[in-house]
mmCIF file with all atom_site columns, C-alpha atoms in Angstrom:
data_model
loop_
_atom_site.group_PDB
_atom_site.id
_atom_site.type_symbol
_atom_site.label_atom_id
_atom_site.label_alt_id
_atom_site.label_comp_id
_atom_site.label_asym_id
_atom_site.label_entity_id
_atom_site.label_seq_id
_atom_site.pdbx_PDB_ins_code
_atom_site.Cartn_x
_atom_site.Cartn_y
_atom_site.Cartn_z
_atom_site.occupancy
_atom_site.B_iso_or_equiv
_atom_site.pdbx_formal_charge
_atom_site.auth_seq_id
_atom_site.auth_comp_id
_atom_site.auth_asym_id
_atom_site.auth_atom_id
_atom_site.pdbx_PDB_model_num
ATOM 1   C CA . UNK J 1 1   ? -7.030  -6.947  11.828  1.00 83.00 ? 30  UNK J CA 1
ATOM 2   C CA . UNK J 1 2   ? -7.120  -6.986  8.264   1.00 91.00 ? 31  UNK J CA 1
ATOM 3   C CA . UNK J 1 3   ? -9.930  -5.888  5.975   1.00 95.00 ? 32  UNK J CA 1
ATOM 4   C CA . UNK J 1 4   ? -11.478 -8.319  3.400   1.00 96.00 ? 33  UNK J CA 1
ATOM 5   C CA . UNK J 1 5   ? -11.927 -7.814  0.320   1.00 97.00 ? 34  UNK J CA 1
ATOM 6   C CA . UNK J 1 6   ? -14.315 -8.674  -2.144  1.00 96.00 ? 35  UNK J CA 1
ATOM 7   C CA . UNK J 1 7   ? -14.543 -9.932  -4.412  1.00 97.00 ? 36  UNK J CA 1
ATOM 8   C CA . UNK J 1 8   ? -10.542 -11.312 -4.845  1.00 96.00 ? 37  UNK J CA 1
ATOM 9   C CA . UNK J 1 9   ? -11.785 -11.510 -8.787  1.00 97.00 ? 38  UNK J CA 1
ATOM 10  C CA . UNK J 1 10  ? -13.505 -9.304  -11.550 1.00 96.00 ? 39  UNK J CA 1
ATOM 11  C CA . UNK J 1 11  ? -13.389 -10.135 -14.638 1.00 96.00 ? 40  UNK J CA 1
ATOM 12  C CA . UNK J 1 12  ? -15.906 -7.587  -16.853 1.00 95.00 ? 41  UNK J CA 1
ATOM 13  C CA . UNK J 1 13  ? -16.778 -6.258  -20.902 1.00 96.00 ? 42  UNK J CA 1
ATOM 14  C CA . UNK J 1 14  ? -15.692 -2.412  -21.660 1.00 95.00 ? 43  UNK J CA 1
ATOM 15  C CA . UNK J 1 15  ? -18.755 -0.054  -20.539 1.00 94.00 ? 44  UNK J CA 1
ATOM 16  C CA . UNK J 1 16  ? -20.046 -2.535  -17.545 1.00 96.00 ? 45  UNK J CA 1
ATOM 17  C CA . UNK J 1 17  ? -20.259 -1.732  -13.231 1.00 95.00 ? 46  UNK J CA 1
ATOM 18  C CA . UNK J 1 18  ? -18.314 -2.946  -11.620 1.00 95.00 ? 47  UNK J CA 1
ATOM 19  C CA . UNK J 1 19  ? -18.967 -2.812  -6.861  1.00 96.00 ? 48  UNK J CA 1
ATOM 20  C CA . UNK J 1 20  ? -15.566 -3.559  -5.265  1.00 97.00 ? 49  UNK J CA 1
ATOM 21  C CA . UNK J 1 21  ? -16.166 -3.709  -1.036  1.00 97.00 ? 50  UNK J CA 1
ATOM 22  C CA . UNK J 1 22  ? -14.488 -3.730  1.742   1.00 97.00 ? 51  UNK J CA 1
ATOM 23  C CA . UNK J 1 23  ? -15.104 -4.468  5.422   1.00 96.00 ? 52  UNK J CA 1
ATOM 24  C CA . UNK J 1 24  ? -13.513 -4.160  8.766   1.00 95.00 ? 53  UNK J CA 1
ATOM 25  C CA . UNK J 1 25  ? -14.613 -5.739  12.314  1.00 93.00 ? 54  UNK J CA 1
ATOM 26  C CA . UNK J 1 26  ? -13.085 -2.212  13.894  1.00 91.00 ? 55  UNK J CA 1
ATOM 27  C CA . UNK J 1 27  ? -14.686 0.484   14.363  1.00 90.00 ? 56  UNK J CA 1
ATOM 28  C CA . UNK J 1 28  ? -12.932 3.092   11.040  1.00 90.00 ? 57  UNK J CA 1
ATOM 29  C CA . UNK J 1 29  ? -11.355 6.489   11.100  1.00 89.00 ? 58  UNK J CA 1
ATOM 30  C CA . UNK J 1 30  ? -10.896 6.002   7.381   1.00 91.00 ? 59  UNK J CA 1
ATOM 31  C CA . UNK J 1 31  ? -10.336 3.715   4.991   1.00 94.00 ? 60  UNK J CA 1
ATOM 32  C CA . UNK J 1 32  ? -8.493  4.825   2.080   1.00 94.00 ? 61  UNK J CA 1
ATOM 33  C CA . UNK J 1 33  ? -8.313  3.093   -1.474  1.00 95.00 ? 62  UNK J CA 1
ATOM 34  C CA . UNK J 1 34  ? -5.104  2.057   -4.617  1.00 96.00 ? 63  UNK J CA 1
ATOM 35  C CA . UNK J 1 35  ? -5.293  0.652   -7.777  1.00 96.00 ? 64  UNK J CA 1
ATOM 36  C CA . UNK J 1 36  ? -2.367  -1.039  -8.822  1.00 96.00 ? 65  UNK J CA 1
ATOM 37  C CA . UNK J 1 37  ? -1.283  -1.890  -12.379 1.00 95.00 ? 66  UNK J CA 1
ATOM 38  C CA . UNK J 1 38  ? 0.998   -4.140  -13.335 1.00 90.00 ? 67  UNK J CA 1
ATOM 39  C CA . UNK J 1 39  ? 4.744   -3.546  -12.577 1.00 88.00 ? 68  UNK J CA 1
ATOM 40  C CA . UNK J 1 40  ? 3.515   -0.757  -10.752 1.00 92.00 ? 69  UNK J CA 1
ATOM 41  C CA . UNK J 1 41  ? 3.117   1.035   -7.957  1.00 93.00 ? 70  UNK J CA 1
ATOM 42  C CA . UNK J 1 42  ? 0.220   1.234   -6.261  1.00 95.00 ? 71  UNK J CA 1
ATOM 43  C CA . UNK J 1 43  ? -2.142  4.944   -6.981  1.00 94.00 ? 72  UNK J CA 1
ATOM 44  C CA . UNK J 1 44  ? -4.029  6.255   -4.597  1.00 93.00 ? 73  UNK J CA 1
ATOM 45  C CA . UNK J 1 45  ? -7.182  6.703   -5.549  1.00 93.00 ? 74  UNK J CA 1
ATOM 46  C CA . UNK J 1 46  ? -9.651  8.097   -2.446  1.00 91.00 ? 75  UNK J CA 1
ATOM 47  C CA . UNK J 1 47  ? -9.987  8.445   0.914   1.00 91.00 ? 76  UNK J CA 1
ATOM 48  C CA . UNK J 1 48  ? -13.257 8.275   2.909   1.00 91.00 ? 77  UNK J CA 1
ATOM 49  C CA . UNK J 1 49  ? -13.550 9.509   6.535   1.00 87.00 ? 78  UNK J CA 1
ATOM 50  C CA . UNK J 1 50  ? -15.859 8.488   9.214   1.00 78.00 ? 79  UNK J CA 1
ATOM 51  C CA . UNK J 1 51  ? -18.987 10.227  8.861   1.00 69.00 ? 80  UNK J CA 1
ATOM 52  C CA . UNK J 1 52  ? -20.536 8.686   5.401   1.00 60.00 ? 81  UNK J CA 1
ATOM 53  C CA . UNK J 1 53  ? -18.903 10.691  3.263   1.00 61.00 ? 82  UNK J CA 1
ATOM 54  C CA . UNK J 1 54  ? -18.979 9.356   -0.340  1.00 62.00 ? 83  UNK J CA 1
ATOM 55  C CA . UNK J 1 55  ? -16.292 10.635  -3.029  1.00 66.00 ? 84  UNK J CA 1
ATOM 56  C CA . UNK J 1 56  ? -16.106 10.483  -6.627  1.00 63.00 ? 85  UNK J CA 1
ATOM 57  C CA . UNK J 1 57  ? -12.839 10.758  -9.326  1.00 66.00 ? 86  UNK J CA 1
ATOM 58  C CA . UNK J 1 58  ? -14.409 10.805  -12.722 1.00 70.00 ? 87  UNK J CA 1
ATOM 59  C CA . UNK J 1 59  ? -16.364 7.389   -12.962 1.00 82.00 ? 88  UNK J CA 1
ATOM 60  C CA . UNK J 1 60  ? -14.968 6.303   -9.987  1.00 89.00 ? 89  UNK J CA 1
ATOM 61  C CA . UNK J 1 61  ? -16.764 6.493   -6.974  1.00 90.00 ? 90  UNK J CA 1
ATOM 62  C CA . UNK J 1 62  ? -16.892 5.382   -3.192  1.00 92.00 ? 91  UNK J CA 1
ATOM 63  C CA . UNK J 1 63  ? -19.426 5.828   -0.315  1.00 90.00 ? 92  UNK J CA 1
ATOM 64  C CA . UNK J 1 64  ? -18.159 4.268   3.590   1.00 91.00 ? 93  UNK J CA 1
ATOM 65  C CA . UNK J 1 65  ? -21.017 2.954   5.405   1.00 89.00 ? 94  UNK J CA 1
ATOM 66  C CA . UNK J 1 66  ? -19.652 3.912   9.361   1.00 86.00 ? 95  UNK J CA 1
ATOM 67  C CA . UNK J 1 67  ? -22.485 2.155   11.124  1.00 87.00 ? 96  UNK J CA 1
ATOM 68  C CA . UNK J 1 68  ? -21.421 -1.088  8.503   1.00 90.00 ? 97  UNK J CA 1
ATOM 69  C CA . UNK J 1 69  ? -17.499 -0.310  8.743   1.00 91.00 ? 98  UNK J CA 1
ATOM 70  C CA . UNK J 1 70  ? -17.821 -1.144  5.589   1.00 93.00 ? 99  UNK J CA 1
ATOM 71  C CA . UNK J 1 71  ? -16.730 0.389   2.047   1.00 94.00 ? 100 UNK J CA 1
ATOM 72  C CA . UNK J 1 72  ? -17.504 0.286   -1.380  1.00 94.00 ? 101 UNK J CA 1
ATOM 73  C CA . UNK J 1 73  ? -16.023 1.254   -5.126  1.00 95.00 ? 102 UNK J CA 1
ATOM 74  C CA . UNK J 1 74  ? -18.321 2.050   -7.780  1.00 94.00 ? 103 UNK J CA 1
ATOM 75  C CA . UNK J 1 75  ? -16.380 1.536   -11.053 1.00 94.00 ? 104 UNK J CA 1
ATOM 76  C CA . UNK J 1 76  ? -19.303 3.040   -13.752 1.00 91.00 ? 105 UNK J CA 1
ATOM 77  C CA . UNK J 1 77  ? -19.194 2.300   -16.843 1.00 90.00 ? 106 UNK J CA 1
ATOM 78  C CA . UNK J 1 78  ? -15.138 0.305   -17.035 1.00 91.00 ? 107 UNK J CA 1
ATOM 79  C CA . UNK J 1 79  ? -12.485 1.729   -19.531 1.00 92.00 ? 108 UNK J CA 1
ATOM 80  C CA . UNK J 1 80  ? -9.560  -0.539  -20.558 1.00 94.00 ? 109 UNK J CA 1
ATOM 81  C CA . UNK J 1 81  ? -7.338  1.328   -18.268 1.00 92.00 ? 110 UNK J CA 1
ATOM 82  C CA . UNK J 1 82  ? -8.909  0.201   -15.040 1.00 94.00 ? 111 UNK J CA 1
ATOM 83  C CA . UNK J 1 83  ? -7.982  -3.101  -15.184 1.00 96.00 ? 112 UNK J CA 1
ATOM 84  C CA . UNK J 1 84  ? -5.782  -4.075  -12.286 1.00 96.00 ? 113 UNK J CA 1
ATOM 85  C CA . UNK J 1 85  ? -6.063  -4.646  -8.717  1.00 96.00 ? 114 UNK J CA 1
ATOM 86  C CA . UNK J 1 86  ? -7.519  -2.443  -5.989  1.00 97.00 ? 115 UNK J CA 1
ATOM 87  C CA . UNK J 1 87  ? -6.258  -2.231  -2.273  1.00 97.00 ? 116 UNK J CA 1
ATOM 88  C CA . UNK J 1 88  ? -8.401  -0.799  0.269   1.00 96.00 ? 117 UNK J CA 1
ATOM 89  C CA . UNK J 1 89  ? -6.321  0.258   3.130   1.00 94.00 ? 118 UNK J CA 1
ATOM 90  C CA . UNK J 1 90  ? -8.087  0.657   6.501   1.00 93.00 ? 119 UNK J CA 1
ATOM 91  C CA . UNK J 1 91  ? -7.373  3.507   9.616   1.00 91.00 ? 120 UNK J CA 1
ATOM 92  C CA . UNK J 1 92  ? -9.567  2.298   12.977  1.00 89.00 ? 121 UNK J CA 1
ATOM 93  C CA . UNK J 1 93  ? -9.768  4.412   15.606  1.00 85.00 ? 122 UNK J CA 1
ATOM 94  C CA . UNK J 1 94  ? -8.183  2.704   18.240  1.00 82.00 ? 123 UNK J CA 1
ATOM 95  C CA . UNK J 1 95  ? -4.808  2.089   16.323  1.00 78.00 ? 124 UNK J CA 1
ATOM 96  C CA . UNK J 1 96  ? -1.775  5.421   15.654  1.00 79.00 ? 125 UNK J CA 1
ATOM 97  C CA . UNK J 1 97  ? -2.713  6.079   12.139  1.00 83.00 ? 126 UNK J CA 1
ATOM 98  C CA . UNK J 1 98  ? -1.837  2.330   11.159  1.00 86.00 ? 127 UNK J CA 1
ATOM 99  C CA . UNK J 1 99  ? -3.115  1.802   7.833   1.00 89.00 ? 128 UNK J CA 1
ATOM 100 C CA . UNK J 1 100 ? -3.583  -2.130  7.179   1.00 92.00 ? 129 UNK J CA 1
ATOM 101 C CA . UNK J 1 101 ? -4.737  -3.200  3.511   1.00 95.00 ? 130 UNK J CA 1
ATOM 102 C CA . UNK J 1 102 ? -6.708  -5.464  2.038   1.00 95.00 ? 131 UNK J CA 1
ATOM 103 C CA . UNK J 1 103 ? -6.493  -8.534  0.125   1.00 95.00 ? 132 UNK J CA 1
ATOM 104 C CA . UNK J 1 104 ? -6.569  -6.994  -2.779  1.00 96.00 ? 133 UNK J CA 1
ATOM 105 C CA . UNK J 1 105 ? -9.611  -6.856  -5.828  1.00 97.00 ? 134 UNK J CA 1
ATOM 106 C CA . UNK J 1 106 ? -8.030  -7.987  -9.287  1.00 97.00 ? 135 UNK J CA 1
ATOM 107 C CA . UNK J 1 107 ? -10.125 -6.305  -11.619 1.00 97.00 ? 136 UNK J CA 1
ATOM 108 C CA . UNK J 1 108 ? -10.163 -7.400  -15.927 1.00 96.00 ? 137 UNK J CA 1
ATOM 109 C CA . UNK J 1 109 ? -11.880 -5.424  -18.450 1.00 95.00 ? 138 UNK J CA 1
ATOM 110 C CA . UNK J 1 110 ? -11.855 -7.144  -21.390 1.00 93.00 ? 139 UNK J CA 1
ATOM 111 C CA . UNK J 1 111 ? -13.016 -4.958  -24.553 1.00 91.00 ? 140 UNK J CA 1
ATOM 112 C CA . UNK Y 2 1   ? 7.643   17.674  -6.852  1.00 70.00 ? 8   UNK Y CA 1
ATOM 113 C CA . UNK Y 2 2   ? 9.447   15.241  -6.748  1.00 80.00 ? 9   UNK Y CA 1
ATOM 114 C CA . UNK Y 2 3   ? 8.184   11.741  -5.593  1.00 93.00 ? 10  UNK Y CA 1
ATOM 115 C CA . UNK Y 2 4   ? 8.869   8.959   -3.137  1.00 97.00 ? 11  UNK Y CA 1
ATOM 116 C CA . UNK Y 2 5   ? 12.297  7.987   -4.857  1.00 97.00 ? 12  UNK Y CA 1
ATOM 117 C CA . UNK Y 2 6   ? 13.662  4.578   -4.302  1.00 98.00 ? 13  UNK Y CA 1
ATOM 118 C CA . UNK Y 2 7   ? 17.419  3.670   -5.573  1.00 97.00 ? 14  UNK Y CA 1
ATOM 119 C CA . UNK Y 2 8   ? 17.840  0.666   -6.635  1.00 97.00 ? 15  UNK Y CA 1
ATOM 120 C CA . UNK Y 2 9   ? 15.541  -0.172  -9.312  1.00 97.00 ? 16  UNK Y CA 1
ATOM 121 C CA . UNK Y 2 10  ? 17.015  -3.526  -9.769  1.00 97.00 ? 17  UNK Y CA 1
ATOM 122 C CA . UNK Y 2 11  ? 19.387  -5.252  -7.083  1.00 97.00 ? 18  UNK Y CA 1
ATOM 123 C CA . UNK Y 2 12  ? 20.451  -9.251  -8.141  1.00 98.00 ? 19  UNK Y CA 1
ATOM 124 C CA . UNK Y 2 13  ? 21.862  -10.904 -4.893  1.00 97.00 ? 20  UNK Y CA 1
ATOM 125 C CA . UNK Y 2 14  ? 22.601  -14.319 -3.200  1.00 97.00 ? 21  UNK Y CA 1
ATOM 126 C CA . UNK Y 2 15  ? 21.245  -16.743 0.034   1.00 97.00 ? 22  UNK Y CA 1
ATOM 127 C CA . UNK Y 2 16  ? 23.731  -15.121 2.752   1.00 97.00 ? 23  UNK Y CA 1
ATOM 128 C CA . UNK Y 2 17  ? 24.321  -11.627 1.543   1.00 98.00 ? 24  UNK Y CA 1
ATOM 129 C CA . UNK Y 2 18  ? 22.961  -8.192  2.703   1.00 98.00 ? 25  UNK Y CA 1
ATOM 130 C CA . UNK Y 2 19  ? 20.756  -6.229  0.718   1.00 98.00 ? 26  UNK Y CA 1
ATOM 131 C CA . UNK Y 2 20  ? 20.674  -1.951  1.374   1.00 98.00 ? 27  UNK Y CA 1
ATOM 132 C CA . UNK Y 2 21  ? 17.801  -1.094  0.147   1.00 98.00 ? 28  UNK Y CA 1
ATOM 133 C CA . UNK Y 2 22  ? 17.287  2.786   0.107   1.00 98.00 ? 29  UNK Y CA 1
ATOM 134 C CA . UNK Y 2 23  ? 14.176  5.695   -0.197  1.00 98.00 ? 30  UNK Y CA 1
ATOM 135 C CA . UNK Y 2 24  ? 13.353  9.616   -0.574  1.00 98.00 ? 31  UNK Y CA 1
ATOM 136 C CA . UNK Y 2 25  ? 10.346  10.639  0.921   1.00 97.00 ? 32  UNK Y CA 1
ATOM 137 C CA . UNK Y 2 26  ? 7.972   13.452  -0.202  1.00 96.00 ? 33  UNK Y CA 1
ATOM 138 C CA . UNK Y 2 27  ? 9.475   17.109  0.530   1.00 95.00 ? 34  UNK Y CA 1
ATOM 139 C CA . UNK Y 2 28  ? 7.521   17.581  4.082   1.00 92.00 ? 35  UNK Y CA 1
ATOM 140 C CA . UNK Y 2 29  ? 6.871   13.748  4.534   1.00 95.00 ? 36  UNK Y CA 1
ATOM 141 C CA . UNK Y 2 30  ? 7.680   12.209  7.751   1.00 94.00 ? 37  UNK Y CA 1
ATOM 142 C CA . UNK Y 2 31  ? 6.425   9.427   7.794   1.00 95.00 ? 38  UNK Y CA 1
ATOM 143 C CA . UNK Y 2 32  ? 8.581   6.570   5.523   1.00 96.00 ? 39  UNK Y CA 1
ATOM 144 C CA . UNK Y 2 33  ? 6.697   2.963   5.353   1.00 96.00 ? 40  UNK Y CA 1
ATOM 145 C CA . UNK Y 2 34  ? 8.082   -0.009  3.534   1.00 97.00 ? 41  UNK Y CA 1
ATOM 146 C CA . UNK Y 2 35  ? 6.493   -2.654  1.990   1.00 97.00 ? 42  UNK Y CA 1
ATOM 147 C CA . UNK Y 2 36  ? 7.625   -6.549  0.458   1.00 96.00 ? 43  UNK Y CA 1
ATOM 148 C CA . UNK Y 2 37  ? 4.915   -7.330  -2.564  1.00 95.00 ? 44  UNK Y CA 1
ATOM 149 C CA . UNK Y 2 38  ? 6.098   -10.529 -3.413  1.00 92.00 ? 45  UNK Y CA 1
ATOM 150 C CA . UNK Y 2 39  ? 5.306   -11.912 -6.785  1.00 86.00 ? 46  UNK Y CA 1
ATOM 151 C CA . UNK Y 2 40  ? 1.317   -11.107 -7.648  1.00 82.00 ? 47  UNK Y CA 1
ATOM 152 C CA . UNK Y 2 41  ? 0.294   -11.152 -4.123  1.00 87.00 ? 48  UNK Y CA 1
ATOM 153 C CA . UNK Y 2 42  ? -0.501  -8.341  -1.831  1.00 90.00 ? 49  UNK Y CA 1
ATOM 154 C CA . UNK Y 2 43  ? 1.065   -5.646  0.447   1.00 93.00 ? 50  UNK Y CA 1
ATOM 155 C CA . UNK Y 2 44  ? 2.852   -7.196  4.011   1.00 93.00 ? 51  UNK Y CA 1
ATOM 156 C CA . UNK Y 2 45  ? 3.701   -4.145  6.184   1.00 93.00 ? 52  UNK Y CA 1
ATOM 157 C CA . UNK Y 2 46  ? 7.417   -4.354  7.271   1.00 96.00 ? 53  UNK Y CA 1
ATOM 158 C CA . UNK Y 2 47  ? 8.442   -1.021  9.001   1.00 96.00 ? 54  UNK Y CA 1
ATOM 159 C CA . UNK Y 2 48  ? 7.450   1.897   9.604   1.00 95.00 ? 55  UNK Y CA 1
ATOM 160 C CA . UNK Y 2 49  ? 9.221   5.107   10.653  1.00 96.00 ? 56  UNK Y CA 1
ATOM 161 C CA . UNK Y 2 50  ? 8.358   8.706   11.403  1.00 93.00 ? 57  UNK Y CA 1
ATOM 162 C CA . UNK Y 2 51  ? 10.634  11.288  12.900  1.00 93.00 ? 58  UNK Y CA 1
ATOM 163 C CA . UNK Y 2 52  ? 13.518  9.019   13.062  1.00 94.00 ? 59  UNK Y CA 1
ATOM 164 C CA . UNK Y 2 53  ? 11.855  6.920   15.700  1.00 95.00 ? 60  UNK Y CA 1
ATOM 165 C CA . UNK Y 2 54  ? 10.486  3.059   14.452  1.00 95.00 ? 61  UNK Y CA 1
ATOM 166 C CA . UNK Y 2 55  ? 6.524   3.222   14.962  1.00 93.00 ? 62  UNK Y CA 1
ATOM 167 C CA . UNK Y 2 56  ? 5.471   0.502   14.166  1.00 92.00 ? 63  UNK Y CA 1
ATOM 168 C CA . UNK Y 2 57  ? 6.499   -3.771  12.845  1.00 93.00 ? 64  UNK Y CA 1
ATOM 169 C CA . UNK Y 2 58  ? 5.495   -6.272  10.926  1.00 92.00 ? 65  UNK Y CA 1
ATOM 170 C CA . UNK Y 2 59  ? 5.580   -9.978  11.086  1.00 92.00 ? 66  UNK Y CA 1
ATOM 171 C CA . UNK Y 2 60  ? 8.988   -10.229 9.471   1.00 95.00 ? 67  UNK Y CA 1
ATOM 172 C CA . UNK Y 2 61  ? 12.017  -11.371 11.430  1.00 96.00 ? 68  UNK Y CA 1
ATOM 173 C CA . UNK Y 2 62  ? 14.748  -9.099  12.514  1.00 96.00 ? 69  UNK Y CA 1
ATOM 174 C CA . UNK Y 2 63  ? 16.884  -9.955  9.639   1.00 97.00 ? 70  UNK Y CA 1
ATOM 175 C CA . UNK Y 2 64  ? 14.917  -7.342  8.380   1.00 98.00 ? 71  UNK Y CA 1
ATOM 176 C CA . UNK Y 2 65  ? 16.056  -3.363  9.902   1.00 97.00 ? 72  UNK Y CA 1
ATOM 177 C CA . UNK Y 2 66  ? 15.801  -0.509  8.908   1.00 97.00 ? 73  UNK Y CA 1
ATOM 178 C CA . UNK Y 2 67  ? 16.368  3.339   10.050  1.00 97.00 ? 74  UNK Y CA 1
ATOM 179 C CA . UNK Y 2 68  ? 15.086  6.766   9.374   1.00 98.00 ? 75  UNK Y CA 1
ATOM 180 C CA . UNK Y 2 69  ? 18.109  10.063  8.652   1.00 97.00 ? 76  UNK Y CA 1
ATOM 181 C CA . UNK Y 2 70  ? 17.324  13.490  10.102  1.00 96.00 ? 77  UNK Y CA 1
ATOM 182 C CA . UNK Y 2 71  ? 16.608  13.984  6.291   1.00 95.00 ? 78  UNK Y CA 1
ATOM 183 C CA . UNK Y 2 72  ? 13.303  11.680  6.560   1.00 97.00 ? 79  UNK Y CA 1
ATOM 184 C CA . UNK Y 2 73  ? 14.866  9.400   4.033   1.00 97.00 ? 80  UNK Y CA 1
ATOM 185 C CA . UNK Y 2 74  ? 15.327  5.710   4.552   1.00 98.00 ? 81  UNK Y CA 1
ATOM 186 C CA . UNK Y 2 75  ? 16.968  2.516   4.074   1.00 98.00 ? 82  UNK Y CA 1
ATOM 187 C CA . UNK Y 2 76  ? 16.000  -1.103  4.879   1.00 98.00 ? 83  UNK Y CA 1
ATOM 188 C CA . UNK Y 2 77  ? 18.778  -3.537  4.958   1.00 98.00 ? 84  UNK Y CA 1
ATOM 189 C CA . UNK Y 2 78  ? 18.234  -7.087  5.039   1.00 98.00 ? 85  UNK Y CA 1
ATOM 190 C CA . UNK Y 2 79  ? 20.871  -9.470  6.172   1.00 97.00 ? 86  UNK Y CA 1
ATOM 191 C CA . UNK Y 2 80  ? 21.162  -13.536 5.892   1.00 97.00 ? 87  UNK Y CA 1
ATOM 192 C CA . UNK Y 2 81  ? 19.768  -13.065 2.420   1.00 98.00 ? 88  UNK Y CA 1
ATOM 193 C CA . UNK Y 2 82  ? 17.121  -16.168 1.409   1.00 97.00 ? 89  UNK Y CA 1
ATOM 194 C CA . UNK Y 2 83  ? 15.664  -17.337 -1.676  1.00 96.00 ? 90  UNK Y CA 1
ATOM 195 C CA . UNK Y 2 84  ? 12.451  -16.278 -0.437  1.00 96.00 ? 91  UNK Y CA 1
ATOM 196 C CA . UNK Y 2 85  ? 13.163  -12.847 0.038   1.00 97.00 ? 92  UNK Y CA 1
ATOM 197 C CA . UNK Y 2 86  ? 13.265  -11.957 -3.596  1.00 97.00 ? 93  UNK Y CA 1
ATOM 198 C CA . UNK Y 2 87  ? 10.588  -9.653  -3.935  1.00 97.00 ? 94  UNK Y CA 1
ATOM 199 C CA . UNK Y 2 88  ? 9.516   -6.342  -4.979  1.00 97.00 ? 95  UNK Y CA 1
ATOM 200 C CA . UNK Y 2 89  ? 10.240  -3.244  -2.028  1.00 98.00 ? 96  UNK Y CA 1
ATOM 201 C CA . UNK Y 2 90  ? 7.701   -0.495  -2.195  1.00 97.00 ? 97  UNK Y CA 1
ATOM 202 C CA . UNK Y 2 91  ? 8.440   2.624   -0.183  1.00 98.00 ? 98  UNK Y CA 1
ATOM 203 C CA . UNK Y 2 92  ? 6.051   5.436   0.485   1.00 97.00 ? 99  UNK Y CA 1
ATOM 204 C CA . UNK Y 2 93  ? 5.469   8.400   2.447   1.00 97.00 ? 100 UNK Y CA 1
ATOM 205 C CA . UNK Y 2 94  ? 2.856   10.478  4.035   1.00 94.00 ? 101 UNK Y CA 1
ATOM 206 C CA . UNK Y 2 95  ? 2.631   12.941  6.665   1.00 88.00 ? 102 UNK Y CA 1
ATOM 207 C CA . UNK Y 2 96  ? 1.334   11.154  10.053  1.00 77.00 ? 103 UNK Y CA 1
ATOM 208 C CA . UNK Y 2 97  ? -2.422  11.302  9.365   1.00 75.00 ? 104 UNK Y CA 1
ATOM 209 C CA . UNK Y 2 98  ? -5.218  9.460   8.808   1.00 74.00 ? 105 UNK Y CA 1
ATOM 210 C CA . UNK Y 2 99  ? -6.759  12.234  6.367   1.00 80.00 ? 106 UNK Y CA 1
ATOM 211 C CA . UNK Y 2 100 ? -3.338  11.564  3.945   1.00 85.00 ? 107 UNK Y CA 1
ATOM 212 C CA . UNK Y 2 101 ? -2.951  8.623   1.208   1.00 90.00 ? 108 UNK Y CA 1
ATOM 213 C CA . UNK Y 2 102 ? 0.679   7.290   1.465   1.00 94.00 ? 109 UNK Y CA 1
ATOM 214 C CA . UNK Y 2 103 ? 2.549   7.908   -1.901  1.00 95.00 ? 110 UNK Y CA 1
ATOM 215 C CA . UNK Y 2 104 ? 4.288   4.677   -2.831  1.00 97.00 ? 111 UNK Y CA 1
ATOM 216 C CA . UNK Y 2 105 ? 7.756   5.060   -4.766  1.00 97.00 ? 112 UNK Y CA 1
ATOM 217 C CA . UNK Y 2 106 ? 8.206   2.345   -8.075  1.00 96.00 ? 113 UNK Y CA 1
ATOM 218 C CA . UNK Y 2 107 ? 9.769   -0.201  -5.591  1.00 97.00 ? 114 UNK Y CA 1
ATOM 219 C CA . UNK Y 2 108 ? 13.287  -2.137  -5.869  1.00 97.00 ? 115 UNK Y CA 1
ATOM 220 C CA . UNK Y 2 109 ? 12.772  -5.939  -7.438  1.00 97.00 ? 116 UNK Y CA 1
ATOM 221 C CA . UNK Y 2 110 ? 14.968  -8.018  -5.135  1.00 97.00 ? 117 UNK Y CA 1
ATOM 222 C CA . UNK Y 2 111 ? 16.142  -11.201 -6.600  1.00 97.00 ? 118 UNK Y CA 1
ATOM 223 C CA . UNK Y 2 112 ? 18.236  -14.092 -4.997  1.00 97.00 ? 119 UNK Y CA 1
ATOM 224 C CA . UNK Y 2 113 ? 20.068  -16.427 -6.873  1.00 94.00 ? 120 UNK Y CA 1
#
């Protein structure tokens, strides 16, 4: 079952913060986050594993709430280069490592 | 280390024709995934191959098929092309584990006239 991403789109000014959520109705093994810029292939950002791990990459970090089966991606002091569509992918405990993708969140950063 | 490579970059076909798209995974990766991405939309899962076997397929008609070769490269075949098949076709590779990411190629842009 496809994870639900929210919001569908967000417009920010450079320097503002953003949070993108990814929720699943299934017990999750891992959550994967990717960013896709217009006309390019998706690029891997990070993986969060069962256990509530929080990972970070420069000013982009994420958390995984195992009880809620929800992950959040945090973009701090957003830069123009953060613009793009963010996809979460989830692997559930009852799957054979099949990654199921969310519909994506479009992030627009304005100067 | 070379990334995932896809060929051709662009492919123009007419309705009813057949298209073949190719993908070479990152060295050491045994799994190859195919996705269809229509303009401005999300990733629609097509096919997953691992160790030469089809592990899963998405909700696409049988005219979408593929295979994985002993060297783990893969090809996607689309028969009886329809206008709505126009899209970016992305290939990704990974190790089969929920702890490793999928790495994407740059895609093949298929246009049906």
